[in-house]
Amino acid sequence: MYTLKNANIDSFLVYNSIMDAISNKMTRDEVFKEISLHTDGLFSANELRQLYLAKGMQKLMPYIINMAKDYLREIQCRCITFSEIKYKLKRESNNKIRRIAIQSIKQLIFDYIAVNAFFPVLYRCLGVHQCASIPGKGQIQAKDMVERWIQHDRKNTKYYIKTDIKQYFPSVNHDLLMDMIKLHVKDADLLYIIETILNTYEYGINIGSYLSQWLANYFICDVYREITENMHRVSHGKKRNMVSHAITYMDDMIIFCRTKKDRNRVYAKLKQLLTCKELEIHHTLCAKIVKGSCIDAFGFKFYTDHTIVRKRIHKRIIKLKRAIYNDGITLHNAYKLVSYNGILVHSDSVKFIRQHNLKPYIDQARQKISEHDKRFMLQIREKQNSMHFA
């Protein structure tokens, strides 16, 4: 078992974490307010914004370095404080209502500090096919793996379990999570940071937190590894793994087995492992792949010879096309259509695209986004030039 004895949390790691956290958030007032607290009163938030627009990020570096030193001092003195987290309810397209956390920029930065320091453990502990919120392991990568298995390894994917965990994020037990982290981490500073952040959550782990998305994968990594590496049986004098393939997409799981008996044993073991973590299985489908059947997961429907997009996503795309046709394209709709196109091009949807004549609308959306980006960059340059002239 890998143990992280020294996380090397120094001013360099803190500085890099700050830059990771704020690099794509320089339009937010809160970023400049936080930086202004570390300028010894020399600049207000608005003055820092003007300085950034005129001279770029380089002019903010001395104050970001001060910020890193101050944060490191808070870690070493055990006096980290955060603003209270705000929450909002968000209804998703499938009518699920999720409680989204809106935390301060300072807490977001400490999320990055924790993840960057914790990454050696995450790298070694997370399973090969644990996906979602991991760079290089998103929706399309998960789709590609399932598609490859059921189309090219039919002998080992006859039976499958498709399940998810009920209310996963709110159900994560802080004590069990910290006990698990303490097995892999012996660095006192890192343990203090993670525990301090967890104590700001009302319960479970927050949806919308950068650290939470990593902890969600980490909390069930031992379940994934137990199922994929330690479920064996003896057949014809040989030791064989009961699980042929397995993949998780956050708390959604698909497990493939060669026989029905293996599948039933694996499912019983899975329930037992999750119960030990005080987690409850929600929707479960234990089935056999036959000709004409499909696996509905990750926004796709997987057949043994092709992959299509879910019908409800098709309906959303058609509805979006009508809105663009009737009212014209907005930037918001342009981003949505381009995002949907990313799903379509990774499935067998050529017929759907042609049938609904989507290509002109997709081209129009791309053009809209391109024009917006050009205007935005032009405005930035004009502001920089005017400030430089002044």
mmCIF file of C-alpha atoms in Angstrom:
data_model
loop_
_atom_site.group_PDB
_atom_site.id
_atom_site.type_symbol
_atom_site.label_atom_id
_atom_site.label_comp_id
_atom_site.label_asym_id
_atom_site.label_seq_id
_atom_site.Cartn_x
_atom_site.Cartn_y
_atom_site.Cartn_z
ATOM 1 C CA MET A 1 0.000 0.000 0.000
ATOM 2 C CA TYR A 2 1.349 3.409 -0.993
ATOM 3 C CA THR A 3 1.804 5.917 1.836
ATOM 4 C CA LEU A 4 2.454 9.627 1.338
ATOM 5 C CA LYS A 5 4.733 10.631 4.203
ATOM 6 C CA ASN A 6 5.683 14.106 2.981
ATOM 7 C CA ALA A 7 3.349 16.077 0.707
ATOM 8 C CA ASN A 8 5.916 18.892 0.291
ATOM 9 C CA ILE A 9 3.395 21.673 0.874
ATOM 10 C CA ASP A 10 5.566 24.742 0.416
ATOM 11 C CA SER A 11 5.142 28.224 -1.071
ATOM 12 C CA PHE A 12 5.923 26.866 -4.545
ATOM 13 C CA LEU A 13 3.074 24.308 -4.421
ATOM 14 C CA VAL A 14 0.695 26.889 -2.952
ATOM 15 C CA TYR A 15 1.640 29.440 -5.637
ATOM 16 C CA ASN A 16 1.076 26.917 -8.452
ATOM 17 C CA SER A 17 -2.258 25.936 -6.914
ATOM 18 C CA ILE A 18 -3.350 29.596 -6.837
ATOM 19 C CA MET A 19 -2.465 29.970 -10.518
ATOM 20 C CA ASP A 20 -4.335 26.746 -11.385
ATOM 21 C CA ALA A 21 -7.414 27.964 -9.534
ATOM 22 C CA ILE A 22 -7.632 31.520 -10.856
ATOM 23 C CA SER A 23 -6.193 31.192 -14.374
ATOM 24 C CA ASN A 24 -9.623 30.926 -16.033
ATOM 25 C CA LYS A 25 -11.494 33.055 -13.480
ATOM 26 C CA MET A 26 -9.927 36.465 -14.044
ATOM 27 C CA THR A 27 -13.293 37.951 -15.012
ATOM 28 C CA ARG A 28 -14.622 37.454 -11.471
ATOM 29 C CA ASP A 29 -14.542 40.383 -9.028
ATOM 30 C CA GLU A 30 -13.974 37.990 -6.137
ATOM 31 C CA VAL A 31 -10.530 37.042 -7.485
ATOM 32 C CA PHE A 32 -9.292 40.636 -7.368
ATOM 33 C CA LYS A 33 -10.873 41.182 -3.932
ATOM 34 C CA GLU A 34 -8.968 38.192 -2.575
ATOM 35 C CA ILE A 35 -5.666 39.292 -4.125
ATOM 36 C CA SER A 36 -6.160 42.862 -2.806
ATOM 37 C CA LEU A 37 -6.104 41.491 0.761
ATOM 38 C CA HIS A 38 -2.445 40.593 0.219
ATOM 39 C CA THR A 39 -1.153 43.902 -1.179
ATOM 40 C CA ASP A 40 -0.628 45.551 2.225
ATOM 41 C CA GLY A 41 -3.339 48.073 1.344
ATOM 42 C CA LEU A 42 -1.552 49.368 -1.777
ATOM 43 C CA PHE A 43 -4.328 48.440 -4.220
ATOM 44 C CA SER A 44 -8.076 48.004 -4.137
ATOM 45 C CA ALA A 45 -9.800 45.218 -6.070
ATOM 46 C CA ASN A 46 -10.778 47.636 -8.847
ATOM 47 C CA GLU A 47 -7.237 49.020 -9.139
ATOM 48 C CA LEU A 48 -5.881 45.484 -9.426
ATOM 49 C CA ARG A 49 -8.373 44.740 -12.199
ATOM 50 C CA GLN A 50 -7.247 47.832 -14.117
ATOM 51 C CA LEU A 51 -3.611 46.861 -13.583
ATOM 52 C CA TYR A 52 -4.338 43.371 -14.890
ATOM 53 C CA LEU A 53 -6.144 44.693 -17.983
ATOM 54 C CA ALA A 54 -3.334 47.126 -18.727
ATOM 55 C CA LYS A 55 -0.246 45.044 -17.978
ATOM 56 C CA GLY A 56 -1.431 41.445 -17.766
ATOM 57 C CA MET A 57 -0.941 38.771 -15.113
ATOM 58 C CA GLN A 58 2.768 39.497 -14.748
ATOM 59 C CA LYS A 59 2.042 42.694 -12.787
ATOM 60 C CA LEU A 60 -0.004 40.732 -10.229
ATOM 61 C CA MET A 61 2.757 38.213 -9.519
ATOM 62 C CA PRO A 62 4.280 39.967 -6.460
ATOM 63 C CA TYR A 63 0.895 40.033 -4.743
ATOM 64 C CA ILE A 64 0.070 36.441 -5.695
ATOM 65 C CA ILE A 65 3.432 35.432 -4.197
ATOM 66 C CA ASN A 66 2.456 37.307 -0.983
ATOM 67 C CA MET A 67 -0.864 35.474 -1.134
ATOM 68 C CA ALA A 68 0.920 32.119 -1.336
ATOM 69 C CA LYS A 69 3.127 32.980 1.647
ATOM 70 C CA ASP A 70 0.101 34.069 3.704
ATOM 71 C CA TYR A 71 -1.801 30.878 2.866
ATOM 72 C CA LEU A 72 1.221 28.745 3.755
ATOM 73 C CA ARG A 73 1.441 30.578 7.092
ATOM 74 C CA GLU A 74 -2.239 29.785 7.760
ATOM 75 C CA ILE A 75 -1.551 26.094 7.058
ATOM 76 C CA GLN A 76 1.480 25.960 9.329
ATOM 77 C CA CYS A 77 -0.236 27.902 12.145
ATOM 78 C CA ARG A 78 -3.436 25.822 11.780
ATOM 79 C CA CYS A 79 -5.607 28.918 11.369
ATOM 80 C CA ILE A 80 -7.306 28.477 7.972
ATOM 81 C CA THR A 81 -10.647 30.289 7.744
ATOM 82 C CA PHE A 82 -13.224 30.309 4.943
ATOM 83 C CA SER A 83 -16.361 32.274 4.173
ATOM 84 C CA GLU A 84 -19.608 30.392 4.639
ATOM 85 C CA ILE A 85 -20.553 28.192 1.680
ATOM 86 C CA LYS A 86 -23.747 29.135 -0.147
ATOM 87 C CA TYR A 87 -26.005 26.553 -1.765
ATOM 88 C CA LYS A 88 -28.485 26.600 -4.625
ATOM 89 C CA LEU A 89 -30.865 23.990 -5.994
ATOM 90 C CA LYS A 90 -30.484 23.087 -9.649
ATOM 91 C CA ARG A 91 -32.990 21.065 -11.650
ATOM 92 C CA GLU A 92 -31.236 18.977 -14.284
ATOM 93 C CA SER A 93 -32.634 17.912 -17.646
ATOM 94 C CA ASN A 94 -33.669 14.515 -16.219
ATOM 95 C CA ASN A 95 -35.684 16.360 -13.497
ATOM 96 C CA LYS A 96 -33.211 15.470 -10.748
ATOM 97 C CA ILE A 97 -32.739 18.288 -8.250
ATOM 98 C CA ARG A 98 -29.165 18.701 -7.080
ATOM 99 C CA ARG A 99 -27.813 20.900 -4.285
ATOM 100 C CA ILE A 100 -24.866 22.819 -5.723
ATOM 101 C CA ALA A 101 -22.244 24.411 -3.472
ATOM 102 C CA ILE A 102 -20.973 27.918 -4.219
ATOM 103 C CA GLN A 103 -17.785 28.442 -2.246
ATOM 104 C CA SER A 104 -15.389 31.375 -1.963
ATOM 105 C CA ILE A 105 -12.393 31.757 -4.255
ATOM 106 C CA LYS A 106 -10.136 31.199 -1.240
ATOM 107 C CA GLN A 107 -11.723 27.811 -0.537
ATOM 108 C CA LEU A 108 -11.448 26.936 -4.214
ATOM 109 C CA ILE A 109 -7.717 27.684 -4.042
ATOM 110 C CA PHE A 110 -7.338 25.451 -0.993
ATOM 111 C CA ASP A 111 -9.194 22.732 -2.928
ATOM 112 C CA TYR A 112 -6.447 22.956 -5.536
ATOM 113 C CA ILE A 113 -3.744 22.916 -2.849
ATOM 114 C CA ALA A 114 -5.251 19.752 -1.370
ATOM 115 C CA VAL A 115 -5.630 18.004 -4.747
ATOM 116 C CA ASN A 116 -2.126 18.937 -5.945
ATOM 117 C CA ALA A 117 -0.588 17.673 -2.706
ATOM 118 C CA PHE A 118 -2.841 14.588 -2.598
ATOM 119 C CA PHE A 119 -2.299 13.697 -6.265
ATOM 120 C CA PRO A 120 0.456 11.046 -5.733
ATOM 121 C CA VAL A 121 -2.063 9.051 -3.671
ATOM 122 C CA LEU A 122 -4.864 9.591 -6.174
ATOM 123 C CA TYR A 123 -2.622 8.547 -9.067
ATOM 124 C CA ARG A 124 -1.755 5.245 -7.414
ATOM 125 C CA CYS A 125 -5.116 4.445 -5.835
ATOM 126 C CA LEU A 126 -7.663 5.268 -8.536
ATOM 127 C CA GLY A 127 -8.549 2.404 -10.853
ATOM 128 C CA VAL A 128 -7.610 2.332 -14.529
ATOM 129 C CA HIS A 129 -11.241 2.653 -15.599
ATOM 130 C CA GLN A 130 -12.502 5.030 -12.953
ATOM 131 C CA CYS A 131 -13.811 7.969 -14.973
ATOM 132 C CA ALA A 132 -15.548 11.357 -14.509
ATOM 133 C CA SER A 133 -13.836 14.586 -13.406
ATOM 134 C CA ILE A 134 -10.413 13.107 -14.155
ATOM 135 C CA PRO A 135 -8.313 14.615 -16.964
ATOM 136 C CA GLY A 136 -8.372 12.277 -19.965
ATOM 137 C CA LYS A 137 -11.136 10.144 -18.440
ATOM 138 C CA GLY A 138 -14.396 11.847 -19.306
ATOM 139 C CA GLN A 139 -17.695 10.831 -20.876
ATOM 140 C CA ILE A 140 -16.244 10.044 -24.299
ATOM 141 C CA GLN A 141 -13.414 7.930 -22.879
ATOM 142 C CA ALA A 142 -15.913 5.923 -20.801
ATOM 143 C CA LYS A 143 -18.103 5.478 -23.879
ATOM 144 C CA ASP A 144 -15.139 4.287 -25.974
ATOM 145 C CA MET A 145 -14.208 1.595 -23.428
ATOM 146 C CA VAL A 146 -17.734 0.146 -23.086
ATOM 147 C CA GLU A 147 -18.199 0.230 -26.857
ATOM 148 C CA ARG A 148 -14.911 -1.611 -27.422
ATOM 149 C CA TRP A 149 -15.677 -4.299 -24.863
ATOM 150 C CA ILE A 150 -19.168 -5.253 -26.004
ATOM 151 C CA GLN A 151 -18.310 -5.110 -29.700
ATOM 152 C CA HIS A 152 -14.939 -6.878 -29.651
ATOM 153 C CA ASP A 153 -15.013 -9.115 -26.556
ATOM 154 C CA ARG A 154 -18.483 -10.637 -26.650
ATOM 155 C CA LYS A 155 -17.411 -13.891 -24.999
ATOM 156 C CA ASN A 156 -16.461 -12.053 -21.794
ATOM 157 C CA THR A 157 -19.302 -9.522 -21.791
ATOM 158 C CA LYS A 158 -22.362 -11.775 -21.990
ATOM 159 C CA TYR A 159 -23.642 -10.720 -18.553
ATOM 160 C CA TYR A 160 -23.445 -7.339 -16.900
ATOM 161 C CA ILE A 161 -24.397 -5.337 -13.826
ATOM 162 C CA LYS A 162 -25.390 -1.700 -14.273
ATOM 163 C CA THR A 163 -25.925 0.153 -11.023
ATOM 164 C CA ASP A 164 -25.414 3.418 -9.192
ATOM 165 C CA ILE A 165 -25.240 4.651 -5.600
ATOM 166 C CA LYS A 166 -28.210 6.363 -4.013
ATOM 167 C CA GLN A 167 -27.530 10.040 -3.181
ATOM 168 C CA TYR A 168 -23.798 9.383 -3.383
ATOM 169 C CA PHE A 169 -22.278 12.807 -2.639
ATOM 170 C CA PRO A 170 -24.516 13.576 0.392
ATOM 171 C CA SER A 171 -24.025 10.023 1.706
ATOM 172 C CA VAL A 172 -20.226 10.052 2.039
ATOM 173 C CA ASN A 173 -19.339 9.619 5.705
ATOM 174 C CA HIS A 174 -16.620 12.093 6.760
ATOM 175 C CA ASP A 175 -15.178 9.801 9.435
ATOM 176 C CA LEU A 176 -14.889 6.837 7.071
ATOM 177 C CA LEU A 177 -13.371 9.062 4.395
ATOM 178 C CA MET A 178 -10.781 10.539 6.777
ATOM 179 C CA ASP A 179 -9.920 7.074 8.125
ATOM 180 C CA MET A 180 -9.279 5.957 4.553
ATOM 181 C CA ILE A 181 -7.155 9.037 3.798
ATOM 182 C CA LYS A 182 -5.097 8.530 6.969
ATOM 183 C CA LEU A 183 -4.152 5.060 5.744
ATOM 184 C CA HIS A 184 -2.489 6.616 2.700
ATOM 185 C CA VAL A 185 -1.395 10.022 4.038
ATOM 186 C CA LYS A 186 0.889 10.690 7.006
ATOM 187 C CA ASP A 187 1.608 14.358 6.228
ATOM 188 C CA ALA A 188 0.073 16.475 9.007
ATOM 189 C CA ASP A 189 -0.353 19.610 6.877
ATOM 190 C CA LEU A 190 -2.291 17.817 4.139
ATOM 191 C CA LEU A 191 -4.505 16.000 6.651
ATOM 192 C CA TYR A 192 -5.260 19.350 8.323
ATOM 193 C CA ILE A 193 -6.211 21.001 5.002
ATOM 194 C CA ILE A 194 -8.536 18.187 3.913
ATOM 195 C CA GLU A 195 -10.177 17.902 7.329
ATOM 196 C CA THR A 196 -10.683 21.680 7.536
ATOM 197 C CA ILE A 197 -12.353 21.732 4.124
ATOM 198 C CA LEU A 198 -14.578 18.759 4.965
ATOM 199 C CA ASN A 199 -15.693 20.476 8.163
ATOM 200 C CA THR A 200 -17.122 23.346 6.095
ATOM 201 C CA TYR A 201 -19.546 20.928 4.384
ATOM 202 C CA GLU A 202 -22.908 20.508 6.092
ATOM 203 C CA TYR A 203 -22.978 16.793 5.247
ATOM 204 C CA GLY A 204 -21.364 14.438 2.773
ATOM 205 C CA ILE A 205 -19.222 16.071 0.113
ATOM 206 C CA ASN A 206 -20.357 19.036 -1.931
ATOM 207 C CA ILE A 207 -21.400 18.883 -5.562
ATOM 208 C CA GLY A 208 -19.544 21.709 -7.275
ATOM 209 C CA SER A 209 -16.355 21.476 -5.214
ATOM 210 C CA TYR A 210 -13.078 20.732 -7.030
ATOM 211 C CA LEU A 211 -11.798 18.604 -4.146
ATOM 212 C CA SER A 212 -15.088 16.716 -3.817
ATOM 213 C CA GLN A 213 -14.989 15.365 -7.353
ATOM 214 C CA TRP A 214 -11.618 13.749 -6.622
ATOM 215 C CA LEU A 215 -12.688 12.486 -3.194
ATOM 216 C CA ALA A 216 -15.824 10.955 -4.748
ATOM 217 C CA ASN A 217 -13.661 8.816 -7.029
ATOM 218 C CA TYR A 218 -11.179 8.088 -4.239
ATOM 219 C CA PHE A 219 -13.794 6.972 -1.683
ATOM 220 C CA ILE A 220 -14.873 3.996 -3.812
ATOM 221 C CA CYS A 221 -11.502 3.193 -5.408
ATOM 222 C CA ASP A 222 -10.959 0.299 -2.979
ATOM 223 C CA VAL A 223 -14.384 -1.089 -3.936
ATOM 224 C CA TYR A 224 -13.432 -0.899 -7.610
ATOM 225 C CA ARG A 225 -10.096 -2.596 -6.990
ATOM 226 C CA GLU A 226 -11.591 -5.331 -4.802
ATOM 227 C CA ILE A 227 -14.165 -6.161 -7.466
ATOM 228 C CA THR A 228 -11.763 -6.091 -10.406
ATOM 229 C CA GLU A 229 -8.661 -7.641 -8.809
ATOM 230 C CA ASN A 230 -9.768 -9.983 -6.029
ATOM 231 C CA MET A 231 -12.909 -11.736 -7.287
ATOM 232 C CA HIS A 232 -11.572 -15.122 -8.425
ATOM 233 C CA ARG A 233 -12.802 -18.663 -9.012
ATOM 234 C CA VAL A 234 -11.061 -21.890 -9.981
ATOM 235 C CA SER A 235 -12.067 -23.315 -13.352
ATOM 236 C CA HIS A 236 -10.429 -26.425 -14.848
ATOM 237 C CA GLY A 237 -7.568 -26.082 -12.400
ATOM 238 C CA LYS A 238 -6.921 -22.449 -13.319
ATOM 239 C CA LYS A 239 -7.558 -19.305 -11.299
ATOM 240 C CA ARG A 240 -9.860 -16.964 -13.241
ATOM 241 C CA ASN A 241 -11.167 -13.503 -12.492
ATOM 242 C CA MET A 242 -14.967 -13.357 -12.223
ATOM 243 C CA VAL A 243 -14.977 -9.788 -13.594
ATOM 244 C CA SER A 244 -14.022 -9.452 -17.253
ATOM 245 C CA HIS A 245 -14.282 -5.664 -17.419
ATOM 246 C CA ALA A 246 -15.511 -2.915 -15.126
ATOM 247 C CA ILE A 247 -15.888 0.833 -15.364
ATOM 248 C CA THR A 248 -17.181 3.535 -13.039
ATOM 249 C CA TYR A 249 -18.357 6.985 -14.019
ATOM 250 C CA MET A 250 -18.312 8.664 -10.607
ATOM 251 C CA ASP A 251 -20.921 6.507 -8.806
ATOM 252 C CA ASP A 252 -22.349 4.817 -11.928
ATOM 253 C CA MET A 253 -20.927 1.336 -12.435
ATOM 254 C CA ILE A 254 -20.970 -1.195 -15.247
ATOM 255 C CA ILE A 255 -19.444 -4.597 -14.516
ATOM 256 C CA PHE A 256 -19.121 -7.350 -17.143
ATOM 257 C CA CYS A 257 -18.902 -11.045 -16.357
ATOM 258 C CA ARG A 258 -18.544 -14.176 -18.441
ATOM 259 C CA THR A 259 -21.241 -16.246 -16.692
ATOM 260 C CA LYS A 260 -24.454 -15.596 -14.839
ATOM 261 C CA LYS A 261 -23.087 -17.311 -11.725
ATOM 262 C CA ASP A 262 -20.066 -14.987 -11.688
ATOM 263 C CA ARG A 263 -22.311 -11.973 -12.111
ATOM 264 C CA ASN A 264 -24.504 -12.925 -9.144
ATOM 265 C CA ARG A 265 -21.491 -13.478 -6.886
ATOM 266 C CA VAL A 266 -19.930 -10.180 -7.919
ATOM 267 C CA TYR A 267 -23.185 -8.316 -7.280
ATOM 268 C CA ALA A 268 -23.500 -9.801 -3.792
ATOM 269 C CA LYS A 269 -19.905 -8.795 -3.017
ATOM 270 C CA LEU A 270 -20.481 -5.293 -4.394
ATOM 271 C CA LYS A 271 -23.485 -4.748 -2.117
ATOM 272 C CA GLN A 272 -21.464 -5.960 0.857
ATOM 273 C CA LEU A 273 -18.548 -3.622 0.130
ATOM 274 C CA LEU A 274 -20.777 -0.582 -0.329
ATOM 275 C CA THR A 275 -22.738 -1.375 2.845
ATOM 276 C CA CYS A 276 -19.441 -1.284 4.775
ATOM 277 C CA LYS A 277 -19.027 2.280 3.512
ATOM 278 C CA GLU A 278 -22.604 3.143 4.566
ATOM 279 C CA LEU A 279 -23.620 3.510 0.922
ATOM 280 C CA GLU A 280 -26.781 2.139 -0.639
ATOM 281 C CA ILE A 281 -27.224 0.761 -4.141
ATOM 282 C CA HIS A 282 -29.932 2.572 -6.072
ATOM 283 C CA HIS A 283 -31.098 1.466 -9.522
ATOM 284 C CA THR A 284 -29.643 -1.884 -10.549
ATOM 285 C CA LEU A 285 -29.984 -3.879 -13.749
ATOM 286 C CA CYS A 286 -28.530 -7.379 -13.945
ATOM 287 C CA ALA A 287 -29.010 -8.630 -17.488
ATOM 288 C CA LYS A 288 -27.636 -10.612 -20.382
ATOM 289 C CA ILE A 289 -26.558 -9.030 -23.637
ATOM 290 C CA VAL A 290 -28.543 -10.550 -26.483
ATOM 291 C CA LYS A 291 -29.007 -9.509 -30.088
ATOM 292 C CA GLY A 292 -31.036 -6.293 -30.231
ATOM 293 C CA SER A 293 -30.566 -5.406 -26.555
ATOM 294 C CA CYS A 294 -28.566 -2.415 -25.385
ATOM 295 C CA ILE A 295 -26.864 -0.907 -22.358
ATOM 296 C CA ASP A 296 -28.092 2.608 -21.589
ATOM 297 C CA ALA A 297 -25.289 4.532 -19.863
ATOM 298 C CA PHE A 298 -23.290 7.783 -19.948
ATOM 299 C CA GLY A 299 -25.822 9.380 -22.334
ATOM 300 C CA PHE A 300 -25.425 6.614 -24.933
ATOM 301 C CA LYS A 301 -27.110 3.355 -25.901
ATOM 302 C CA PHE A 302 -24.579 0.619 -26.555
ATOM 303 C CA TYR A 303 -25.498 -2.208 -28.952
ATOM 304 C CA THR A 304 -23.253 -5.043 -30.044
ATOM 305 C CA ASP A 305 -22.757 -3.474 -33.484
ATOM 306 C CA HIS A 306 -23.351 0.265 -33.041
ATOM 307 C CA THR A 307 -23.762 3.086 -30.513
ATOM 308 C CA ILE A 308 -26.443 5.778 -30.547
ATOM 309 C CA VAL A 309 -27.393 8.750 -28.404
ATOM 310 C CA ARG A 310 -30.321 8.555 -25.987
ATOM 311 C CA LYS A 311 -33.691 9.585 -27.435
ATOM 312 C CA ARG A 312 -34.201 12.299 -24.834
ATOM 313 C CA ILE A 313 -30.945 13.925 -25.964
ATOM 314 C CA HIS A 314 -32.213 13.754 -29.555
ATOM 315 C CA LYS A 315 -35.390 15.534 -28.417
ATOM 316 C CA ARG A 316 -33.381 18.266 -26.698
ATOM 317 C CA ILE A 317 -31.305 18.818 -29.839
ATOM 318 C CA ILE A 318 -34.433 19.072 -32.013
ATOM 319 C CA LYS A 319 -36.011 21.490 -29.524
ATOM 320 C CA LEU A 320 -32.830 23.577 -29.527
ATOM 321 C CA LYS A 321 -32.774 23.627 -33.352
ATOM 322 C CA ARG A 322 -36.372 24.907 -33.419
ATOM 323 C CA ALA A 323 -35.540 27.642 -30.923
ATOM 324 C CA ILE A 324 -32.610 28.760 -33.078
ATOM 325 C CA TYR A 325 -34.784 28.649 -36.227
ATOM 326 C CA ASN A 326 -37.601 30.686 -34.655
ATOM 327 C CA ASP A 327 -35.711 33.195 -32.489
ATOM 328 C CA GLY A 328 -32.210 33.271 -33.935
ATOM 329 C CA ILE A 329 -29.041 31.973 -32.336
ATOM 330 C CA THR A 330 -27.813 33.258 -28.994
ATOM 331 C CA LEU A 331 -24.399 32.652 -27.494
ATOM 332 C CA HIS A 332 -25.914 30.361 -24.871
ATOM 333 C CA ASN A 333 -27.669 28.245 -27.500
ATOM 334 C CA ALA A 334 -24.520 28.188 -29.628
ATOM 335 C CA TYR A 335 -22.496 26.690 -26.759
ATOM 336 C CA LYS A 336 -25.238 24.121 -26.087
ATOM 337 C CA LEU A 337 -25.454 23.017 -29.716
ATOM 338 C CA VAL A 338 -21.676 22.682 -30.085
ATOM 339 C CA SER A 339 -21.631 20.630 -26.882
ATOM 340 C CA TYR A 340 -24.363 18.331 -28.200
ATOM 341 C CA ASN A 341 -22.457 18.004 -31.460
ATOM 342 C CA GLY A 342 -19.503 16.647 -29.482
ATOM 343 C CA ILE A 343 -21.734 13.777 -28.351
ATOM 344 C CA LEU A 344 -23.212 13.184 -31.816
ATOM 345 C CA VAL A 345 -19.873 12.884 -33.597
ATOM 346 C CA HIS A 346 -18.774 10.198 -31.120
ATOM 347 C CA SER A 347 -21.779 7.999 -31.912
ATOM 348 C CA ASP A 348 -23.458 6.540 -34.982
ATOM 349 C CA SER A 349 -25.574 9.655 -35.570
ATOM 350 C CA VAL A 350 -24.820 10.559 -39.195
ATOM 351 C CA LYS A 351 -28.383 9.674 -40.206
ATOM 352 C CA PHE A 352 -29.859 11.818 -37.413
ATOM 353 C CA ILE A 353 -27.681 14.815 -38.369
ATOM 354 C CA ARG A 354 -28.709 14.544 -42.019
ATOM 355 C CA GLN A 355 -32.388 13.889 -41.275
ATOM 356 C CA HIS A 356 -32.706 17.083 -39.223
ATOM 357 C CA ASN A 357 -30.274 19.128 -41.344
ATOM 358 C CA LEU A 358 -28.173 20.042 -38.304
ATOM 359 C CA LYS A 359 -24.904 20.860 -40.073
ATOM 360 C CA PRO A 360 -25.863 24.490 -41.045
ATOM 361 C CA TYR A 361 -27.001 25.156 -37.463
ATOM 362 C CA ILE A 362 -23.774 23.678 -36.031
ATOM 363 C CA ASP A 363 -21.698 25.809 -38.418
ATOM 364 C CA GLN A 364 -23.733 28.861 -37.388
ATOM 365 C CA ALA A 365 -23.137 28.080 -33.712
ATOM 366 C CA ARG A 366 -19.394 27.752 -34.241
ATOM 367 C CA GLN A 367 -19.353 31.052 -36.114
ATOM 368 C CA LYS A 368 -21.259 32.741 -33.276
ATOM 369 C CA ILE A 369 -18.761 31.495 -30.693
ATOM 370 C CA SER A 370 -15.811 32.495 -32.885
ATOM 371 C CA GLU A 371 -17.175 36.038 -33.353
ATOM 372 C CA HIS A 372 -17.781 36.381 -29.611
ATOM 373 C CA ASP A 373 -14.235 35.274 -28.789
ATOM 374 C CA LYS A 374 -12.773 37.703 -31.333
ATOM 375 C CA ARG A 375 -14.819 40.602 -29.932
ATOM 376 C CA PHE A 376 -13.809 39.723 -26.386
ATOM 377 C CA MET A 377 -10.092 39.660 -27.257
ATOM 378 C CA LEU A 378 -10.450 42.939 -29.153
ATOM 379 C CA GLN A 379 -12.044 44.587 -26.115
ATOM 380 C CA ILE A 380 -9.179 43.378 -23.915
ATOM 381 C CA ARG A 381 -6.585 44.777 -26.321
ATOM 382 C CA GLU A 382 -8.421 48.118 -26.554
ATOM 383 C CA LYS A 383 -8.521 48.414 -22.760
ATOM 384 C CA GLN A 384 -4.832 47.542 -22.518
ATOM 385 C CA ASN A 385 -3.945 50.100 -25.197
ATOM 386 C CA SER A 386 -6.053 52.847 -23.599
ATOM 387 C CA MET A 387 -4.509 52.195 -20.173
ATOM 388 C CA HIS A 388 -1.018 52.180 -21.675
ATOM 389 C CA PHE A 389 -1.711 55.481 -23.488
ATOM 390 C CA ALA A 390 -3.099 57.046 -20.306
#
